[in-house]
Short mmCIF file of C-alpha atoms in Angstrom, two decimals:
data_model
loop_
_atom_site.label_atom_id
_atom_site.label_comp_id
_atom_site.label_asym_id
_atom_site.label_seq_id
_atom_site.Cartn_x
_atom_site.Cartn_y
_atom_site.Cartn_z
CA UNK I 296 -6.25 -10.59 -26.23
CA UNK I 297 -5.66 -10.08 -22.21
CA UNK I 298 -7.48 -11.72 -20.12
CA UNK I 299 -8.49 -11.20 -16.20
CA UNK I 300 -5.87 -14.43 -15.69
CA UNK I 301 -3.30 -12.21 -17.44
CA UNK I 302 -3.50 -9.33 -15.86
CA UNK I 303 -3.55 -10.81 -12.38
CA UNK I 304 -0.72 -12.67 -13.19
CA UNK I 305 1.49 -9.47 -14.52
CA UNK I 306 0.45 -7.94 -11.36
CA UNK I 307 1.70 -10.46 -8.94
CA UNK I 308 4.74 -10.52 -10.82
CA UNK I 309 5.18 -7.13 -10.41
CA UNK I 310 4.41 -7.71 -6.31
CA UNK I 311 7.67 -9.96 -6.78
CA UNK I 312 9.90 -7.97 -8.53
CA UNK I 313 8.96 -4.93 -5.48
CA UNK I 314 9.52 -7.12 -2.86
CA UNK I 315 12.61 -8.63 -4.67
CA UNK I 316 14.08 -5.06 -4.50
CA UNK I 317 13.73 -4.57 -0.66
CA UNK I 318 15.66 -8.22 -0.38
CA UNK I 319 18.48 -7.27 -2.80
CA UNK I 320 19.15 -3.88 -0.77
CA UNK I 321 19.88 -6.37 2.06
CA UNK I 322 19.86 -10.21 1.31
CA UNK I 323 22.73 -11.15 4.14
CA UNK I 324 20.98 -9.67 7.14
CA UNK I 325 20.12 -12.07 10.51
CA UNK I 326 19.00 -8.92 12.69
CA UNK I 327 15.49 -9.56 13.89
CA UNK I 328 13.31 -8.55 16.94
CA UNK I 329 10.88 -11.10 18.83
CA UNK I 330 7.65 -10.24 18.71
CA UNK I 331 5.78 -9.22 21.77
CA UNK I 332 3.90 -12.32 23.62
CA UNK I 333 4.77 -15.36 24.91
CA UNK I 334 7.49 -17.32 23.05
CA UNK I 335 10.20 -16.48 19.83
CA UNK I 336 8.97 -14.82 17.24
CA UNK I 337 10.62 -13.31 14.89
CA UNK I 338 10.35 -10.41 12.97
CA UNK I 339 12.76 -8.47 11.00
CA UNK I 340 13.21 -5.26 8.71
CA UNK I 341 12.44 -7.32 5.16
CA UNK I 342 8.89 -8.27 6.85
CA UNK I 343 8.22 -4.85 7.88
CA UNK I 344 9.56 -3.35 4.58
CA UNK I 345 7.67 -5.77 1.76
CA UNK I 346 4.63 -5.97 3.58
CA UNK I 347 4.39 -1.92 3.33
CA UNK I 348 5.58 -1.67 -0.16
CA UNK I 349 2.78 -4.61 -0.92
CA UNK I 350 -0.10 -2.70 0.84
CA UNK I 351 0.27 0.55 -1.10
CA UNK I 352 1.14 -1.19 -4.70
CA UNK I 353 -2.44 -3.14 -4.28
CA UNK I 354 -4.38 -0.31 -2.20
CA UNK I 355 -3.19 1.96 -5.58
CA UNK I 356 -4.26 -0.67 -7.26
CA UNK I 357 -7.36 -1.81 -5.91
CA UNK I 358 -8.70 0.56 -4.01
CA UNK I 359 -11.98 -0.94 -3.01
CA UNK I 360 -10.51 -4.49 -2.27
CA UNK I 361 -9.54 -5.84 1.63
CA UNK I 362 -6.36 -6.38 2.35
CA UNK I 363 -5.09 -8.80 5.29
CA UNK I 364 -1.30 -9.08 6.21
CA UNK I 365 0.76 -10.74 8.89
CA UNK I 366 2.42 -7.48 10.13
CA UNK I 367 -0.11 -5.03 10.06
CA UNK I 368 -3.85 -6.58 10.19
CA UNK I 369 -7.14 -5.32 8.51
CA UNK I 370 -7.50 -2.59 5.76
CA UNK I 371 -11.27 -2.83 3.78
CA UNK I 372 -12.27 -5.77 5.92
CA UNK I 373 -14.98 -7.31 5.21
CA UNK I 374 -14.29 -6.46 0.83
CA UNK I 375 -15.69 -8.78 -1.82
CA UNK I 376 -12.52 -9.53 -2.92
CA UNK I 377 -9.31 -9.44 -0.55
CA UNK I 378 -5.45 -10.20 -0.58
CA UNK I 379 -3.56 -11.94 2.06
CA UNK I 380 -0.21 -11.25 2.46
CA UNK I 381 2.96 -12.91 4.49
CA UNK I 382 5.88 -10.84 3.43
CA UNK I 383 8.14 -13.54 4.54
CA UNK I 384 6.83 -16.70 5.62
CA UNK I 385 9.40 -18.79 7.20
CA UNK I 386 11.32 -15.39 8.95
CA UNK I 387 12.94 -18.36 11.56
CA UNK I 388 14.82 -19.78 8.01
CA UNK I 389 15.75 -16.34 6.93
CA UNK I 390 17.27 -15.73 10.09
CA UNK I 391 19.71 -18.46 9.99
CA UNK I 392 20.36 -17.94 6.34
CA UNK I 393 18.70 -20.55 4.26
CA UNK I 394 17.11 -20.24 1.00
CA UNK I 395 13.50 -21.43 1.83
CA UNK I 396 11.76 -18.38 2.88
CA UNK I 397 9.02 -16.99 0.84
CA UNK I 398 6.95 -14.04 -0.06
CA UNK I 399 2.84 -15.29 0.20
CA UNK I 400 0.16 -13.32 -1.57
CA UNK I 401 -3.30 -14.81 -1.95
CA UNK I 402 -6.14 -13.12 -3.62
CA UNK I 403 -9.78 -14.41 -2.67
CA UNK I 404 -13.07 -14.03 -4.35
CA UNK I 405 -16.24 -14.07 -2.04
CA UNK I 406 -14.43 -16.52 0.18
CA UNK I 407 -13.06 -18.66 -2.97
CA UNK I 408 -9.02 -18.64 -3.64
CA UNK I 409 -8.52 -17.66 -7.00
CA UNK I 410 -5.13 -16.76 -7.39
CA UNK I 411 -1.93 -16.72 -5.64
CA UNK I 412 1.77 -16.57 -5.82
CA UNK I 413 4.73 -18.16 -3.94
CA UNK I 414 7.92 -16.38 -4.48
CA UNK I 415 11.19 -17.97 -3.29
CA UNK I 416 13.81 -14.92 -3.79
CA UNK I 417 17.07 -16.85 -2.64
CA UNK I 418 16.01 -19.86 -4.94
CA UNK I 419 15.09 -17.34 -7.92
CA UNK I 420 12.09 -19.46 -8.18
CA UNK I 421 8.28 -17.54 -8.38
CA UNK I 422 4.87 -19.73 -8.66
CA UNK I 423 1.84 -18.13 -9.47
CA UNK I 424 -1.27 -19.49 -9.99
CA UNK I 425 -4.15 -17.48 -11.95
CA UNK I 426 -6.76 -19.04 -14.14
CA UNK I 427 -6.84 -22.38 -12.53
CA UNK I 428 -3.11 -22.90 -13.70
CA UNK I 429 -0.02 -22.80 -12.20
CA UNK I 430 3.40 -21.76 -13.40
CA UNK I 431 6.85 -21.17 -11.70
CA UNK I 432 9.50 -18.92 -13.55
CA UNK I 433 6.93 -19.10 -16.53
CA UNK I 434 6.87 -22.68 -17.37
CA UNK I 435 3.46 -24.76 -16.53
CA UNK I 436 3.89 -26.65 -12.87
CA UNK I 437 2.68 -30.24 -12.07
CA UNK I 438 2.55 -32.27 -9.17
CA UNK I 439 3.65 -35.79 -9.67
CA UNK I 440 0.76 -37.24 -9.65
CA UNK I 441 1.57 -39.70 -7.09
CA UNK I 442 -1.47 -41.68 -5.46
CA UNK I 443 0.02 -44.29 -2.68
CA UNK I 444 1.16 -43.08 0.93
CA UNK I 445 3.53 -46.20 0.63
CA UNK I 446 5.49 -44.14 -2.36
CA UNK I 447 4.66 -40.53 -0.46
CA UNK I 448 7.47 -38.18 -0.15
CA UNK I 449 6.04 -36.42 3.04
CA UNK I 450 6.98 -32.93 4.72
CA UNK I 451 6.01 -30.72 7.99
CA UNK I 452 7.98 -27.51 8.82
CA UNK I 453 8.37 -28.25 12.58
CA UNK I 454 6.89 -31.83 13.97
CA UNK I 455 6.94 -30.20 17.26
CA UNK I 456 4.21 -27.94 16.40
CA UNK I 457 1.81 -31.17 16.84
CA UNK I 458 -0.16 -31.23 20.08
CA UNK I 459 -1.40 -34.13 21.79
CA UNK I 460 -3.99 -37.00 19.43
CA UNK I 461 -2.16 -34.48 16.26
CA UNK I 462 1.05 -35.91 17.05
CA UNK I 463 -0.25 -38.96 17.44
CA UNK I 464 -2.05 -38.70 14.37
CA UNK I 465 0.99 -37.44 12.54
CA UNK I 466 3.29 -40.19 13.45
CA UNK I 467 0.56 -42.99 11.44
CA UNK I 468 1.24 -40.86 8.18
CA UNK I 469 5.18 -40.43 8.85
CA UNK I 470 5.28 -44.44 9.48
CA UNK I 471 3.12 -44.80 6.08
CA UNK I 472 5.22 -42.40 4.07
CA UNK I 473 8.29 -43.28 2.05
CA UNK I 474 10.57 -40.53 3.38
CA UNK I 475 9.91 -37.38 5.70
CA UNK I 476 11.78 -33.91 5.55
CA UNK I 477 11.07 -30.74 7.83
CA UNK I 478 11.72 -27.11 8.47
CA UNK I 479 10.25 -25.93 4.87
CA UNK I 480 7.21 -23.73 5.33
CA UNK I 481 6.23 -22.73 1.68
CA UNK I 482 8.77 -24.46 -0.32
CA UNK I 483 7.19 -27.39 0.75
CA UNK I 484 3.85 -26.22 -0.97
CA UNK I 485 6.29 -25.27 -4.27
CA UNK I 486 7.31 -28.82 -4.39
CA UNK I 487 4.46 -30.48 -4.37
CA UNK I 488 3.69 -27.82 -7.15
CA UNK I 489 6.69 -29.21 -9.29
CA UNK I 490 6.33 -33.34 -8.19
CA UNK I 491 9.88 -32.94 -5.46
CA UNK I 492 7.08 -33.64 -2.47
CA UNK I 493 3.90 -35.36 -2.77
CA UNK I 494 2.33 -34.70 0.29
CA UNK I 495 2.59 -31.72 3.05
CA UNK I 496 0.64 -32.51 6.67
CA UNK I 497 0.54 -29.40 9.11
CA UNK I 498 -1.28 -27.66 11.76
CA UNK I 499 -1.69 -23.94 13.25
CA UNK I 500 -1.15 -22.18 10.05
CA UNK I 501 -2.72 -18.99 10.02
CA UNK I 502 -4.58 -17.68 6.81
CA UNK I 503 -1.46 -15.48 6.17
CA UNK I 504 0.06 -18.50 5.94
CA UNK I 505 -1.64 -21.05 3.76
CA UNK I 506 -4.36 -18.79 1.54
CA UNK I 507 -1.46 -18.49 -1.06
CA UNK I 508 -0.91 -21.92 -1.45
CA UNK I 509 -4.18 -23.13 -2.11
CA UNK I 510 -4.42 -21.77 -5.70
CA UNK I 511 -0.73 -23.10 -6.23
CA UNK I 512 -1.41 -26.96 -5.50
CA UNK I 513 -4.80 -27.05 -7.25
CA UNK I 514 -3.12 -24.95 -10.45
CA UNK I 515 -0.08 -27.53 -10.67
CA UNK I 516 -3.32 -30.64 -10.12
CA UNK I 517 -3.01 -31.42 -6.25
CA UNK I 518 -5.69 -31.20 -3.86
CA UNK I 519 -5.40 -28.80 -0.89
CA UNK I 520 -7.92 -28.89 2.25
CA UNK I 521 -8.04 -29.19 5.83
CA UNK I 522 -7.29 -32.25 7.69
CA UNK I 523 -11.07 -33.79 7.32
CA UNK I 524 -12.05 -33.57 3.93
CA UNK I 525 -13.49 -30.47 3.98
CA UNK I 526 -12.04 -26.53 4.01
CA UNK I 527 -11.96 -25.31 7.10
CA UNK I 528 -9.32 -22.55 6.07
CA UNK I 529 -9.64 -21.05 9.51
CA UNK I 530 -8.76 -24.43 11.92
CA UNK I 531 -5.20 -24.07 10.51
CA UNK I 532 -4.84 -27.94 10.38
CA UNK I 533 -3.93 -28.21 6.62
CA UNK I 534 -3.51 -31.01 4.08
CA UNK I 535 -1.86 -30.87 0.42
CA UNK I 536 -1.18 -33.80 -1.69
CA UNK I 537 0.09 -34.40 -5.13
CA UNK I 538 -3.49 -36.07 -6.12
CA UNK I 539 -6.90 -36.00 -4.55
CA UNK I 540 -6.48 -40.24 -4.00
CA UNK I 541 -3.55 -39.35 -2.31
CA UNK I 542 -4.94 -36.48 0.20
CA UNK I 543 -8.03 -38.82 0.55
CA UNK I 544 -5.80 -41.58 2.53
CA UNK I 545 -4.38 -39.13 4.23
CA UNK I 546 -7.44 -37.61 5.73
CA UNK I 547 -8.44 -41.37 6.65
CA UNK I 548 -5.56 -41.88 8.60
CA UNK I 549 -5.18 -38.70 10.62
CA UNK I 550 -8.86 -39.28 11.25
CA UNK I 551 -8.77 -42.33 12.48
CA UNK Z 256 54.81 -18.70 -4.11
CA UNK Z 257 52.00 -21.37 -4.02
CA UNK Z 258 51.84 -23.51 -0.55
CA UNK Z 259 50.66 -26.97 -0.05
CA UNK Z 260 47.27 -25.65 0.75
CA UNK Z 261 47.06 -23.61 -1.98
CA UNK Z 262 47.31 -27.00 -3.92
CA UNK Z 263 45.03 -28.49 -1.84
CA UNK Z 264 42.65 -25.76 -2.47
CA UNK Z 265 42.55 -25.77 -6.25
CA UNK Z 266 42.20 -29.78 -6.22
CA UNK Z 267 39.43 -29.97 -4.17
CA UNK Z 268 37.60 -27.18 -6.41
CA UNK Z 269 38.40 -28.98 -9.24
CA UNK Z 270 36.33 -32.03 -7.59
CA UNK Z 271 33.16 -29.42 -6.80
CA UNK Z 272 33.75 -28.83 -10.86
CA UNK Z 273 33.59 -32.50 -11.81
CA UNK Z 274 30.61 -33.09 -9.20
CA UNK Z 275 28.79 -30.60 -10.55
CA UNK Z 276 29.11 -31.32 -14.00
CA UNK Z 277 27.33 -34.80 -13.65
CA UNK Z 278 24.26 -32.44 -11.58
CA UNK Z 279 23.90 -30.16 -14.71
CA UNK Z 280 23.74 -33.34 -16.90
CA UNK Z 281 20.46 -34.19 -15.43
CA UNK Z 282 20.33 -31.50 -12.65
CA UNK Z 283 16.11 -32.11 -12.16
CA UNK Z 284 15.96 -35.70 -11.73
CA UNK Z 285 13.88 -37.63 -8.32
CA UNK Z 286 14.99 -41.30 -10.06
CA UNK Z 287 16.11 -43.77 -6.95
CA UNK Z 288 16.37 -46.92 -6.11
CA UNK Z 289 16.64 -48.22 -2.75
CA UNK Z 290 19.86 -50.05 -0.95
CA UNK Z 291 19.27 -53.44 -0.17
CA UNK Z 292 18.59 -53.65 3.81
CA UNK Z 293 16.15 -52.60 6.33
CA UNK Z 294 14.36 -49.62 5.59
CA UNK Z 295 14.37 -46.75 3.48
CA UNK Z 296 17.83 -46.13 1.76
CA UNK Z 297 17.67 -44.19 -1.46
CA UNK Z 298 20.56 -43.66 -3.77
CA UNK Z 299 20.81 -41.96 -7.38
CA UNK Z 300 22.61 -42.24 -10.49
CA UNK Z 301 24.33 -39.09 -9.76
CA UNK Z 302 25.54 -40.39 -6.07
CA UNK Z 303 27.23 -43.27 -8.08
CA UNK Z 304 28.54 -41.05 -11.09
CA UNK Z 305 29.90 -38.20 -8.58
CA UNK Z 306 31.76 -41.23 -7.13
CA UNK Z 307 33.09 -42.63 -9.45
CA UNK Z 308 34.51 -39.62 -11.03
CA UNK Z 309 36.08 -38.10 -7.47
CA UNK Z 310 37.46 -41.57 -6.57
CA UNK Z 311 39.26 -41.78 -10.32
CA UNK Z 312 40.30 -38.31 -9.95
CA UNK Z 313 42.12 -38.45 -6.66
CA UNK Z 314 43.41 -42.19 -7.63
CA UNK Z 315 45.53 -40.57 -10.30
CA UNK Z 316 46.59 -37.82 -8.51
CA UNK Z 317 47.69 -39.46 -5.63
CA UNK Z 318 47.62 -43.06 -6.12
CA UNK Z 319 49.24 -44.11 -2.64
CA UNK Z 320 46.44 -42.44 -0.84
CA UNK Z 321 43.29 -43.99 0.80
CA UNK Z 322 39.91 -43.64 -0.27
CA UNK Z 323 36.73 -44.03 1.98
CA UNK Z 324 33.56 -43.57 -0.60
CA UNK Z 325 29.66 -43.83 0.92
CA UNK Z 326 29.01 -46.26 -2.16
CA UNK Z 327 32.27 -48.09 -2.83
CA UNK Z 328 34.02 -48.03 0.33
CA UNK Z 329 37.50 -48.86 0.49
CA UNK Z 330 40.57 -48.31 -1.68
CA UNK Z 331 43.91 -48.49 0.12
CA UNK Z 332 43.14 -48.77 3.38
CA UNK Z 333 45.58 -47.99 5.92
CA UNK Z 334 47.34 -45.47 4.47
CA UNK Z 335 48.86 -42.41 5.82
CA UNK Z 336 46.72 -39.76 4.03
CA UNK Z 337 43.04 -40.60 3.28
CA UNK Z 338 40.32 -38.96 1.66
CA UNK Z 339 36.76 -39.39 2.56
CA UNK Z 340 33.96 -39.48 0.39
CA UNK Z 341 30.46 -38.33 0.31
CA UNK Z 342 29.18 -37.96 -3.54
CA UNK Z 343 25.63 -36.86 -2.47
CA UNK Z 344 25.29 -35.89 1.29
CA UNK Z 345 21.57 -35.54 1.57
CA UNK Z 346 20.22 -37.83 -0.73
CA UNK Z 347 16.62 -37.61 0.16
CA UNK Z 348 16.70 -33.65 -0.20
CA UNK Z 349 18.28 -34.51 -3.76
CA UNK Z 350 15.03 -36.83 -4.70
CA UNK Z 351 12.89 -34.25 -2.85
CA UNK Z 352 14.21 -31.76 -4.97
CA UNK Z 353 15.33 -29.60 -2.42
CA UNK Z 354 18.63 -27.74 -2.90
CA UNK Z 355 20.27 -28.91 0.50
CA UNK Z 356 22.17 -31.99 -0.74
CA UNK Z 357 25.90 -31.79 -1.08
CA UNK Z 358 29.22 -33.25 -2.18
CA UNK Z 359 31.47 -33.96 0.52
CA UNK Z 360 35.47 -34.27 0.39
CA UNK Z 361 37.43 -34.70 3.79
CA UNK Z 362 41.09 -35.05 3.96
CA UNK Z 363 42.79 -36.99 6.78
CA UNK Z 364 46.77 -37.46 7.56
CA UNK Z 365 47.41 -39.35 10.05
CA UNK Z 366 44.38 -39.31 11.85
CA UNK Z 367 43.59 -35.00 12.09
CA UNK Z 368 41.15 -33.61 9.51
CA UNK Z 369 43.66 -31.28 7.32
CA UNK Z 370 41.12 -30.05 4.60
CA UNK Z 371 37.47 -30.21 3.85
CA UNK Z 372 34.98 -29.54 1.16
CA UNK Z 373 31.10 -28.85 1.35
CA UNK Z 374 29.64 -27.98 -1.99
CA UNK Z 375 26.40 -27.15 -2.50
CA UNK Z 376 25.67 -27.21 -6.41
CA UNK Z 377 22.39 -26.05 -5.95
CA UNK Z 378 23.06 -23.20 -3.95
CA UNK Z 379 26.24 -22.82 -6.04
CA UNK Z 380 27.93 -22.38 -3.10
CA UNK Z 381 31.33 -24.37 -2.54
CA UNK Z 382 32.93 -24.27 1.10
CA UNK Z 383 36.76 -25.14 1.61
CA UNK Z 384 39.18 -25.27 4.23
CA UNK Z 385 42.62 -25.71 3.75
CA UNK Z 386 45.60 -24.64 6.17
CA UNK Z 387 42.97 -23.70 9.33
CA UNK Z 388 40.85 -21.33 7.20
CA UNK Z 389 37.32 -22.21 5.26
CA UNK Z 390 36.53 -19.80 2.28
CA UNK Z 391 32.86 -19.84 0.83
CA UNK Z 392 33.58 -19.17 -3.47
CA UNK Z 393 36.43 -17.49 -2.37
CA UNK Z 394 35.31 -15.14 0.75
CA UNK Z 395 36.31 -15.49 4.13
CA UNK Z 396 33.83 -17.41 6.13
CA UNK Z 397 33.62 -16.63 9.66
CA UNK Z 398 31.24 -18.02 12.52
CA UNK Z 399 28.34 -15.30 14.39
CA UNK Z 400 30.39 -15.88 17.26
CA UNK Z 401 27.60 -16.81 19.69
CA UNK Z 402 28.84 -17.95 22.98
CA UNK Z 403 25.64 -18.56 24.71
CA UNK Z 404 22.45 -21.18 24.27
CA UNK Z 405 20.12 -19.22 24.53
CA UNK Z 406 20.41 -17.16 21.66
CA UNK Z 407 21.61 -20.33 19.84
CA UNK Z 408 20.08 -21.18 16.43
CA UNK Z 409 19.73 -25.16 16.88
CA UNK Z 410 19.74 -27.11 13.56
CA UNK Z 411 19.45 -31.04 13.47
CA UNK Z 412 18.68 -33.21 10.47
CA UNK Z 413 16.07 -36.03 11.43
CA UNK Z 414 14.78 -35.19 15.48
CA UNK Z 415 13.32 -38.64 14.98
CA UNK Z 416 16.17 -40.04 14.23
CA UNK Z 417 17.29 -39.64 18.05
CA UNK Z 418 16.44 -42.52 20.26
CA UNK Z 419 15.11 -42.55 23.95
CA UNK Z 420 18.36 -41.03 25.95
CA UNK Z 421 19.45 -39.49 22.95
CA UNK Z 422 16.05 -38.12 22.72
CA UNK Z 423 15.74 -36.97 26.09
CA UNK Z 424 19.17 -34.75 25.67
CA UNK Z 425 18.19 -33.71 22.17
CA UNK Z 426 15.13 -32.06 24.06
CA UNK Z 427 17.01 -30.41 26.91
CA UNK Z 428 19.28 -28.57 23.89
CA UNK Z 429 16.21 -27.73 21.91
CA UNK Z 430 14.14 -25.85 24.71
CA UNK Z 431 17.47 -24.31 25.55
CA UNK Z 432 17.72 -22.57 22.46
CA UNK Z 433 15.98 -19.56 20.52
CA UNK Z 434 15.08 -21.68 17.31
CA UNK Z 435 15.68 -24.76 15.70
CA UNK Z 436 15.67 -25.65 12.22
CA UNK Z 437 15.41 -29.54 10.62
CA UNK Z 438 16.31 -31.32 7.49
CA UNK Z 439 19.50 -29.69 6.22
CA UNK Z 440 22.49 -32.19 6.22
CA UNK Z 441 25.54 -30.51 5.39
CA UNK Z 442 24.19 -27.16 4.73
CA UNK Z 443 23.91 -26.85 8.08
CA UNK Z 444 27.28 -27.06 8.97
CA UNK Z 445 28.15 -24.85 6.16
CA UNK Z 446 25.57 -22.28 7.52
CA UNK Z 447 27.27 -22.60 11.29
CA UNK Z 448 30.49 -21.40 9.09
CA UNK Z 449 28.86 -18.74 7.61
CA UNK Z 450 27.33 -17.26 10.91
CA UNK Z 451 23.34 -18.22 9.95
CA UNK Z 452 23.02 -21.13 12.72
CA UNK Z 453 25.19 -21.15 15.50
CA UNK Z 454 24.77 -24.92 16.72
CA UNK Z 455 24.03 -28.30 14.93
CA UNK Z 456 23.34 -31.50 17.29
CA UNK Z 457 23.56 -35.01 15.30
CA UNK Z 458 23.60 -38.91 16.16
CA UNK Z 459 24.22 -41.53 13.80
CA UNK Z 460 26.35 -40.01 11.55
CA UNK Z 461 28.86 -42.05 9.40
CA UNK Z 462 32.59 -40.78 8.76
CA UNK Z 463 31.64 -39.86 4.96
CA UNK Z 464 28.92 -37.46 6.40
CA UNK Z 465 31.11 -35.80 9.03
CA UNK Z 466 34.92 -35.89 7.36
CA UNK Z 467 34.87 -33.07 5.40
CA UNK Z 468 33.03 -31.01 8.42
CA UNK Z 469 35.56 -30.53 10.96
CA UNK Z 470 37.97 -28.98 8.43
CA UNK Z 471 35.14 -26.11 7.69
CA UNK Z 472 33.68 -25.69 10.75
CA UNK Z 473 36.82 -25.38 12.72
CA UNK Z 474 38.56 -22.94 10.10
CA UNK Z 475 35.66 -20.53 10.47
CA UNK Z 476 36.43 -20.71 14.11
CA UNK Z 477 33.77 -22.69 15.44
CA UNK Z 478 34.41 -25.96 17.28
CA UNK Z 479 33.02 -29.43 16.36
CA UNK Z 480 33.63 -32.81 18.64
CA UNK Z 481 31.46 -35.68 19.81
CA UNK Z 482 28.55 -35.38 22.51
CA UNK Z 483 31.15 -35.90 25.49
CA UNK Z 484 33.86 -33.30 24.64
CA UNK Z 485 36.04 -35.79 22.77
CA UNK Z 486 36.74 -36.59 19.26
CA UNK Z 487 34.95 -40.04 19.02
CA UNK Z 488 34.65 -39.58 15.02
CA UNK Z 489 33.66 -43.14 15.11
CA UNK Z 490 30.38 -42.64 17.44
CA UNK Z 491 28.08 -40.73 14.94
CA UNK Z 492 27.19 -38.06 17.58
CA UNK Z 493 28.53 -34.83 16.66
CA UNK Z 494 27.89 -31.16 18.01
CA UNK Z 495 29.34 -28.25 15.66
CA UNK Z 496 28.98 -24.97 17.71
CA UNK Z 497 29.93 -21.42 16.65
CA UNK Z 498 32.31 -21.19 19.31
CA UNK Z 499 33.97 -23.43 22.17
CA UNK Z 500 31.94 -22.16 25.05
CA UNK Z 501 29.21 -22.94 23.08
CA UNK Z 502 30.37 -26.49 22.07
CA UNK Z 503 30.95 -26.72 25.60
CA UNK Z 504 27.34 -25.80 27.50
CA UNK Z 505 25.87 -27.75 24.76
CA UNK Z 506 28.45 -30.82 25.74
CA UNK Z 507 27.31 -29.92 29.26
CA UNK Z 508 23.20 -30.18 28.56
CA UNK Z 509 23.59 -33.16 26.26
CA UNK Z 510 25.39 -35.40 28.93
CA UNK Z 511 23.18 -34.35 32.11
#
């Protein structure tokens, strides 16, 4: 018998498989505008392109639900139940040709994260979380479980992002951590999913950004939250950890 | 009629073939243990295996060569002709289970860099240059070009791996250029071959993680040398540029 889980799940995969398509008719391509405002960012045709295609699959779809994406805002705001979409997060890695871009959908519940999917198109690798569970390429994902910052394999996509006392505060858990690696953006998230990474630190992530990955980490058994114990989804100052001892210690130490 | 870089060419794919067999043998595994020494030093089975096997291989192909290996270090030293060794470039990627680590081959007669190999298993993507030109599986690989920093795509492994000076100049380059990326290793090399990143600024590298570079990056007509112009192999600092203007502002910035 089908369940909710399933179908959500089927449909996500079919949100892969679209966006997929628009990467395949041009997977080689580093031509991207900067965004208007202060500072480089980027933005090229594949954003533009799957976040479209995504809109009109789930407003088809789902007619009555909100829908919130990086490129083009608000549609239904203020919905019961609304998707969040970043066509590709991590456009600055597409850009220069490496694999660890993603497409982000999240799908929220009266302001709870019930489902979500991470695909990684140039790794061939899709996560999607439904149900409580998480699974990438079909097969069940889980973190590894790991409870010690000593033992922590720790990432951050750019360490220059931190400001100030969250540098400061950034640099305790890098000197407590076994090994640190950068410039990731969701494929960080993935492998804590899959026990690679135990433990991801970051700040100024917008929702478009992060409210896929919450449903990933808890599916695969890590804890997800903001960086003092609580879920402050909106402050952009995120924590995810292969265990909830694990993020625990790390909320004591950037809060100290 | 076959040429002595054709031969060079099919050995040095028959060494991706070998490395990569030991990686499918137990392609998912984060086992380490760390060297013995001051701080964190990881190294695999597979780093050892990959070894092993290259440094047989070669030894019976041409037994009056020299070998330089990461994990065995010398056999014959002082020859003419030596090859240098990196089984698993990228190391902590590997145990992170990210798909940037590499095997490295250089090739050195009589002091010039002659061939190179960066092979990415998990990208399944081998680079080699033999005779002044780098292929990528078999395809032409050619630098963007870029001749100017800022529209340079900076990549560096570790920015904390820089130390005060060093620092400093690392920063001048970085707010110089349009983006920078962190944490590849090799890949990024291969990627300023390929056109995807157009500058990569290192310190501290050792002559198993930089041999098999120059051959690649300078046969996809990009120039590599050390922070002062020169070709201080020995130093560990290393820019790799997409072009020699390029290698030169950022020569010019670094030593301000």
């Amino acid at each position: 018998m089908s369940t909710p889980h399933d179908s959500h799940r089927e449909f996500l995969l079919s949100l892969s498989a679209l966006a997929r398509a628009h990467w395949k008719d041009a997977p080689a391509s580093h031509a991207y505008d900067s965004k208007a405002g202060t500072g480089f960012d980027p933005v090229t045709a594949l954003d533009r392109q799957i976040e479209a295609t995504l809109r009109s699959t789930i407003g088809a779809a789902f007619p009555d639900d909100g829908i919130w994406g990086e490129e083009e805002g608000w549609t239904n705001e203020g919905a019961v139940r609304n998707w969040s979409l970043d066509p590709v997060d991590g456009t600055r890695a597409l850009i220069c040709g490496l694999p660890s871009w993603a497409v982000l959908v999240g799908l929220i519940e009266e302001g709870r994260h019930v489902a979500g999917m991470i695909d990684l198109p140039a790794l061939d690798e899709v996560f999607v979380a439904t149900g409580g569970c998480t699974s990438v390429n079909g097969r069940a994902a889980t973190t590894s479980g790991c409870t010690a910052l000593g033992q922590a394999r720790l990432a951050t996509t750019d360490p220059f992002l931190f400001v100030d006392a969250e540098y400061d505060a950034f640099v305790r858990i890098r000197e407590s951590c076994r090994v640190a690696r950068y410039g990731l953006d969701a494929l960080a998230y993935a492998r804590v999913a899959t026990g690679g990474l135990d433990l991801v630190v970051e700040s100024g992530l917008k929702r478009h950004d992060l409210d896929a990955l919450v449903a990933v980490v808890r599916g695969a058994g890590g804890h997800i939250g903001d960086w003092t114990g609580g879920e402050d989804w909106d402050g952009g100052r995120i924590v995810a950890a292969a265990s909830r001892p694990l993020y625990e210690s790390a909320v004591e130490l950037l809060s100290r």
